[in-house]
Amino acid sequence: MTWRPQYRSSKFRHVFGKPATKDNCYDGVPITRSVHDNHLCAVNPRFLAVITECAGGGAFLVLSIHHTGKVDPHHPRVSGHRGNVLDIKWNPFDDFCIASCSEDATVKIWDIPNHGVLKNITVPMKELQGHSRRVGLIEWHPTASNILFSTGYDYQVMIWNLDSPEQVMKNPIRTISVHQDVVLSMSFNMDGSRLATSCKDKKIRIIDPRTGALLQENNCKNHKASKVLYLGNMKMLFSTGCSRWNHRQFALWDQEDLSAPLLQDDLDGSSGVIFPFYDPDTHMLYLAGKGDGNIRYYEISSEKPYVHFLTEYRSHLPQKGMGFMPKRGLDVSSCEVFRFYKLVTIKSIIEPLSMIVPRRSETYQEDIYPMTAGNEPAMTADEWLGGMDKGPVLMSLKPGSKADSVSDLMSGKALSSSLETRRSQSRPGLLQLSYIQNQLDTKENKEPSPANQLRPWQDEKNGSAVSNGQDPTQSSPPKTENELRQMFYRQQEEIRRLRELLSQRDVRIKQLELEIKNVRNSQGPY
């Protein structure tokens, strides 16, 4: 009887990494020299934020996602912390809101202007003062709006409700005190009902985030975990760390039983921390080591052997940190399933790296783009605190169908209207712009265009991104080189936005023509 190898078919077997060209990188970025083991970078479809090196206090840089090429060394920064910034995270439900934590023991919430950062921002929207020592890690709740988790070197995990009207908050709504050392990573399951943490004492814990109760704790001496990650709805945990002989390794755990790992495997003998990234839509897992140039990627299954190695992207440029783009910001026309942003300190550049599934057809590939988590919260902060658990609100990545696939939650409407009122009152010129936009919406309410299906605060933001509350034809000409450069950036952003709206309308026209044709064919000749 002859031996036959077992081949496993997979649509992601030939995924490859495609680095951006030099013109599409962010060059001249003063990346921080901090040795803190965080991503140091946060990305959303509008902005890229990166922690930078600065003298006196801490700061980070916020760039437009399309602001590639050489970065001005005097580009304005967000610089309100008195100590080094250790972590930054964008609000998953507001592309203009970012949280940062620092060695000054505070967490600050920043409101980024619609057109980007044109001058230094030093006053935060909210300041959270509860930790007694430096704060090293923050995480947003994945489905509830305005719920933020922070943890620091005081070993406490604090939960904050940002719906509170106070600008300076000193008392969190809850404090979790189950750790005996510094928390190294936090990860939520899909509906946010469970929180997994890895600690410097090398233990993995599963906590009820609402009550703070410790549900499970492992005590495996063969695996010292440094990063832990929930694998979507697979009911499994994935951790990276080192073995007893200081070899880098990963382990897979059953979330209901942490007594022993389901799978454990050594990687190499390097010393850098391995950052795991998981895509719940494609079930692909990426491992990027700090100081490495390569990225390994795997496919996860619910049956043994659970983890299937696909291939490895190799580069001679080592990464200090990594950011990643949410799925709603990917280029579906090129079959892009994941996008990294590599921080390369030896060249002071940020290099986008696209993971692409090779396909011959240029049409939308529905088999690699299932419904994914969108930018709408599933519930309010009060609903979550009251005991409710909901999965993420899903959306389609198919061009022209984004607005149709996201459900209209009453809480989301109330949230957007209050946000619109707050922004209108805080920035001159936006009330008039909002009135004009409402008149246009009522005039075109019978035309189902993507522009009319956006939420009110998105229309308001897009409109003010160009005019900034003024009529461009009546504004004074730029007097300095910096003003001329900023006007150029605003014009480029407006051109990009108009192109997106035009392409969405073209796709909608084609869809309607196809529907008319199908209706005529189904009716047949009279």
GROMACS .gro file of N, CA and C in nm, residues 454-519:
model
  198
  454LEU      N    1  -2.562   5.802   0.376
  454LEU     CA    2  -2.467   5.818   0.484
  454LEU      C    3  -2.536   5.881   0.604
  455ARG      N    4  -2.476   5.865   0.721
  455ARG     CA    5  -2.533   5.925   0.841
  455ARG      C    6  -2.510   6.075   0.839
  456PRO      N    7  -2.591   6.152   0.914
  456PRO     CA    8  -2.581   6.298   0.909
  456PRO      C    9  -2.444   6.347   0.947
  457TRP      N   10  -2.382   6.287   1.051
  457TRP     CA   11  -2.253   6.342   1.093
  457TRP      C   12  -2.144   6.309   0.993
  458GLN      N   13  -2.162   6.203   0.912
  458GLN     CA   14  -2.063   6.174   0.809
  458GLN      C   15  -2.073   6.277   0.698
  459ASP      N   16  -2.198   6.314   0.656
  459ASP     CA   17  -2.212   6.418   0.555
  459ASP      C   18  -2.152   6.548   0.605
  460GLU      N   19  -2.178   6.577   0.732
  460GLU     CA   20  -2.128   6.702   0.787
  460GLU      C   21  -1.976   6.705   0.786
  461LYS      N   22  -1.916   6.592   0.824
  461LYS     CA   23  -1.771   6.587   0.826
  461LYS      C   24  -1.714   6.599   0.686
  462ASN      N   25  -1.773   6.524   0.591
  462ASN     CA   26  -1.720   6.529   0.456
  462ASN      C   27  -1.732   6.669   0.397
  463GLY      N   28  -1.844   6.737   0.428
  463GLY     CA   29  -1.860   6.871   0.375
  463GLY      C   30  -1.759   6.967   0.435
  464SER      N   31  -1.737   6.959   0.564
  464SER     CA   32  -1.647   7.053   0.628
  464SER      C   33  -1.502   7.019   0.605
  465ALA      N   34  -1.473   6.901   0.551
  465ALA     CA   35  -1.334   6.866   0.524
  465ALA      C   36  -1.275   6.956   0.418
  466VAL      N   37  -1.361   7.013   0.335
  466VAL     CA   38  -1.311   7.099   0.227
  466VAL      C   39  -1.321   7.245   0.266
  467SER      N   40  -1.442   7.285   0.304
  467SER     CA   41  -1.464   7.427   0.326
  467SER      C   42  -1.426   7.472   0.466
  468ASN      N   43  -1.424   7.375   0.564
  468ASN     CA   44  -1.393   7.409   0.704
  468ASN      C   45  -1.484   7.519   0.755
  469GLY      N   46  -1.614   7.514   0.712
  469GLY     CA   47  -1.710   7.612   0.758
  469GLY      C   48  -1.708   7.742   0.681
  470GLN      N   49  -1.634   7.751   0.569
  470GLN     CA   50  -1.625   7.872   0.490
  470GLN      C   51  -1.644   7.840   0.344
  471ASP      N   52  -1.677   7.940   0.267
  471ASP     CA   53  -1.688   7.925   0.122
  471ASP      C   54  -1.549   7.935   0.062
  472PRO      N   55  -1.502   7.829  -0.007
  472PRO     CA   56  -1.365   7.831  -0.060
  472PRO      C   57  -1.343   7.947  -0.155
  473THR      N   58  -1.448   7.990  -0.229
  473THR     CA   59  -1.428   8.098  -0.326
  473THR      C   60  -1.410   8.232  -0.258
  474GLN      N   61  -1.454   8.244  -0.131
  474GLN     CA   62  -1.445   8.371  -0.062
  474GLN      C   63  -1.331   8.376   0.039
  475SER      N   64  -1.260   8.264   0.058
  475SER     CA   65  -1.151   8.261   0.154
  475SER      C   66  -1.030   8.335   0.099
  476SER      N   67  -0.950   8.392   0.187
  476SER     CA   68  -0.832   8.468   0.145
  476SER      C   69  -0.726   8.373   0.093
  477PRO      N   70  -0.643   8.420  -0.002
  477PRO     CA   71  -0.539   8.333  -0.058
  477PRO      C   72  -0.432   8.304   0.047
  478PRO      N   73  -0.364   8.190   0.033
  478PRO     CA   74  -0.260   8.156   0.131
  478PRO      C   75  -0.145   8.256   0.128
  479LYS      N   76  -0.095   8.288   0.247
  479LYS     CA   77   0.012   8.386   0.258
  479LYS      C   78   0.147   8.323   0.285
  480THR      N   79   0.148   8.202   0.339
  480THR     CA   80   0.273   8.135   0.370
  480THR      C   81   0.277   8.000   0.299
  481GLU      N   82   0.396   7.942   0.299
  481GLU     CA   83   0.413   7.811   0.234
  481GLU      C   84   0.335   7.703   0.308
  482ASN      N   85   0.327   7.714   0.441
  482ASN     CA   86   0.254   7.614   0.519
  482ASN      C   87   0.105   7.620   0.488
  483GLU      N   88   0.047   7.742   0.477
  483GLU     CA   89  -0.093   7.755   0.442
  483GLU      C   90  -0.121   7.700   0.303
  484LEU      N   91  -0.028   7.726   0.210
  484LEU     CA   92  -0.045   7.673   0.074
  484LEU      C   93  -0.043   7.521   0.074
  485ARG      N   94   0.046   7.462   0.156
  485ARG     CA   95   0.055   7.316   0.162
  485ARG      C   96  -0.073   7.255   0.222
  486GLN      N   97  -0.124   7.320   0.329
  486GLN     CA   98  -0.244   7.267   0.391
  486GLN      C   99  -0.364   7.280   0.297
  487MET      N  100  -0.372   7.389   0.219
  487MET     CA  101  -0.481   7.403   0.122
  487MET      C  102  -0.471   7.295   0.015
  488PHE      N  103  -0.348   7.264  -0.025
  488PHE     CA  104  -0.329   7.158  -0.124
  488PHE      C  105  -0.377   7.024  -0.070
  489TYR      N  106  -0.346   6.995   0.059
  489TYR     CA  107  -0.390   6.868   0.119
  489TYR      C  108  -0.543   6.861   0.124
  490ARG      N  109  -0.609   6.974   0.157
  490ARG     CA  110  -0.754   6.974   0.163
  490ARG      C  111  -0.816   6.952   0.025
  491GLN      N  112  -0.755   7.012  -0.076
  491GLN     CA  113  -0.805   6.991  -0.211
  491GLN      C  114  -0.789   6.846  -0.255
  492GLN      N  115  -0.675   6.785  -0.221
  492GLN     CA  116  -0.654   6.645  -0.256
  492GLN      C  117  -0.756   6.555  -0.187
  493GLU      N  118  -0.787   6.585  -0.062
  493GLU     CA  119  -0.885   6.505   0.011
  493GLU      C  120  -1.024   6.519  -0.051
  494GLU      N  121  -1.058   6.642  -0.095
  494GLU     CA  122  -1.188   6.663  -0.157
  494GLU      C  123  -1.198   6.591  -0.291
  495ILE      N  124  -1.090   6.595  -0.370
  495ILE     CA  125  -1.089   6.523  -0.498
  495ILE      C  126  -1.107   6.374  -0.475
  496ARG      N  127  -1.038   6.320  -0.374
  496ARG     CA  128  -1.052   6.177  -0.344
  496ARG      C  129  -1.194   6.142  -0.304
  497ARG      N  130  -1.256   6.230  -0.220
  497ARG     CA  131  -1.393   6.202  -0.175
  497ARG      C  132  -1.491   6.207  -0.290
  498LEU      N  133  -1.474   6.305  -0.380
  498LEU     CA  134  -1.565   6.314  -0.494
  498LEU      C  135  -1.549   6.195  -0.588
  499ARG      N  136  -1.427   6.148  -0.603
  499ARG     CA  137  -1.406   6.029  -0.686
  499ARG      C  138  -1.475   5.907  -0.626
  500GLU      N  139  -1.468   5.895  -0.493
  500GLU     CA  140  -1.535   5.782  -0.428
  500GLU      C  141  -1.686   5.789  -0.449
  501LEU      N  142  -1.743   5.909  -0.431
  501LEU     CA  143  -1.888   5.923  -0.452
  501LEU      C  144  -1.926   5.895  -0.596
  502LEU      N  145  -1.842   5.940  -0.691
  502LEU     CA  146  -1.871   5.915  -0.831
  502LEU      C  147  -1.866   5.766  -0.863
  503SER      N  148  -1.766   5.697  -0.809
  503SER     CA  149  -1.757   5.552  -0.835
  503SER      C  150  -1.874   5.478  -0.772
  504GLN      N  151  -1.918   5.520  -0.654
  504GLN     CA  152  -2.033   5.455  -0.589
  504GLN      C  153  -2.160   5.477  -0.669
  505ARG      N  154  -2.177   5.597  -0.724
  505ARG     CA  155  -2.296   5.623  -0.807
  505ARG      C  156  -2.292   5.540  -0.934
  506ASP      N  157  -2.172   5.525  -0.995
  506ASP     CA  158  -2.161   5.443  -1.116
  506ASP      C  159  -2.198   5.297  -1.087
  507VAL      N  160  -2.152   5.248  -0.972
  507VAL     CA  161  -2.185   5.110  -0.935
  507VAL      C  162  -2.334   5.096  -0.913
  508ARG      N  163  -2.396   5.198  -0.849
  508ARG     CA  164  -2.540   5.192  -0.824
  508ARG      C  165  -2.618   5.196  -0.955
  509ILE      N  166  -2.573   5.275  -1.051
  509ILE     CA  167  -2.640   5.282  -1.182
  509ILE      C  168  -2.634   5.146  -1.251
  510LYS      N  169  -2.517   5.083  -1.246
  510LYS     CA  170  -2.505   4.951  -1.308
  510LYS      C  171  -2.595   4.849  -1.241
  511GLN      N  172  -2.605   4.856  -1.107
  511GLN     CA  173  -2.693   4.763  -1.037
  511GLN      C  174  -2.839   4.784  -1.077
  512LEU      N  175  -2.882   4.908  -1.087
  512LEU     CA  176  -3.020   4.935  -1.126
  512LEU      C  177  -3.047   4.891  -1.270
  513GLU      N  178  -2.952   4.914  -1.360
  513GLU     CA  179  -2.970   4.868  -1.498
  513GLU      C  180  -2.982   4.716  -1.504
  514LEU      N  181  -2.901   4.648  -1.423
  514LEU     CA  182  -2.909   4.502  -1.420
  514LEU      C  183  -3.041   4.455  -1.362
  515GLU      N  184  -3.093   4.522  -1.258
  515GLU     CA  185  -3.221   4.485  -1.200
  515GLU      C  186  -3.334   4.506  -1.301
  516ILE      N  187  -3.330   4.617  -1.374
  516ILE     CA  188  -3.433   4.643  -1.476
  516ILE      C  189  -3.430   4.536  -1.583
  517LYS      N  190  -3.310   4.499  -1.622
  517LYS     CA  191  -3.297   4.395  -1.725
  517LYS      C  192  -3.352   4.262  -1.676
  518ASN      N  193  -3.324   4.229  -1.547
  518ASN     CA  194  -3.374   4.103  -1.491
  518ASN      C  195  -3.526   4.103  -1.482
  519VAL      N  196  -3.584   4.219  -1.445
  519VAL     CA  197  -3.731   4.227  -1.436
  519VAL      C  198  -3.793   4.210  -1.574
   0.00000   0.00000   0.00000
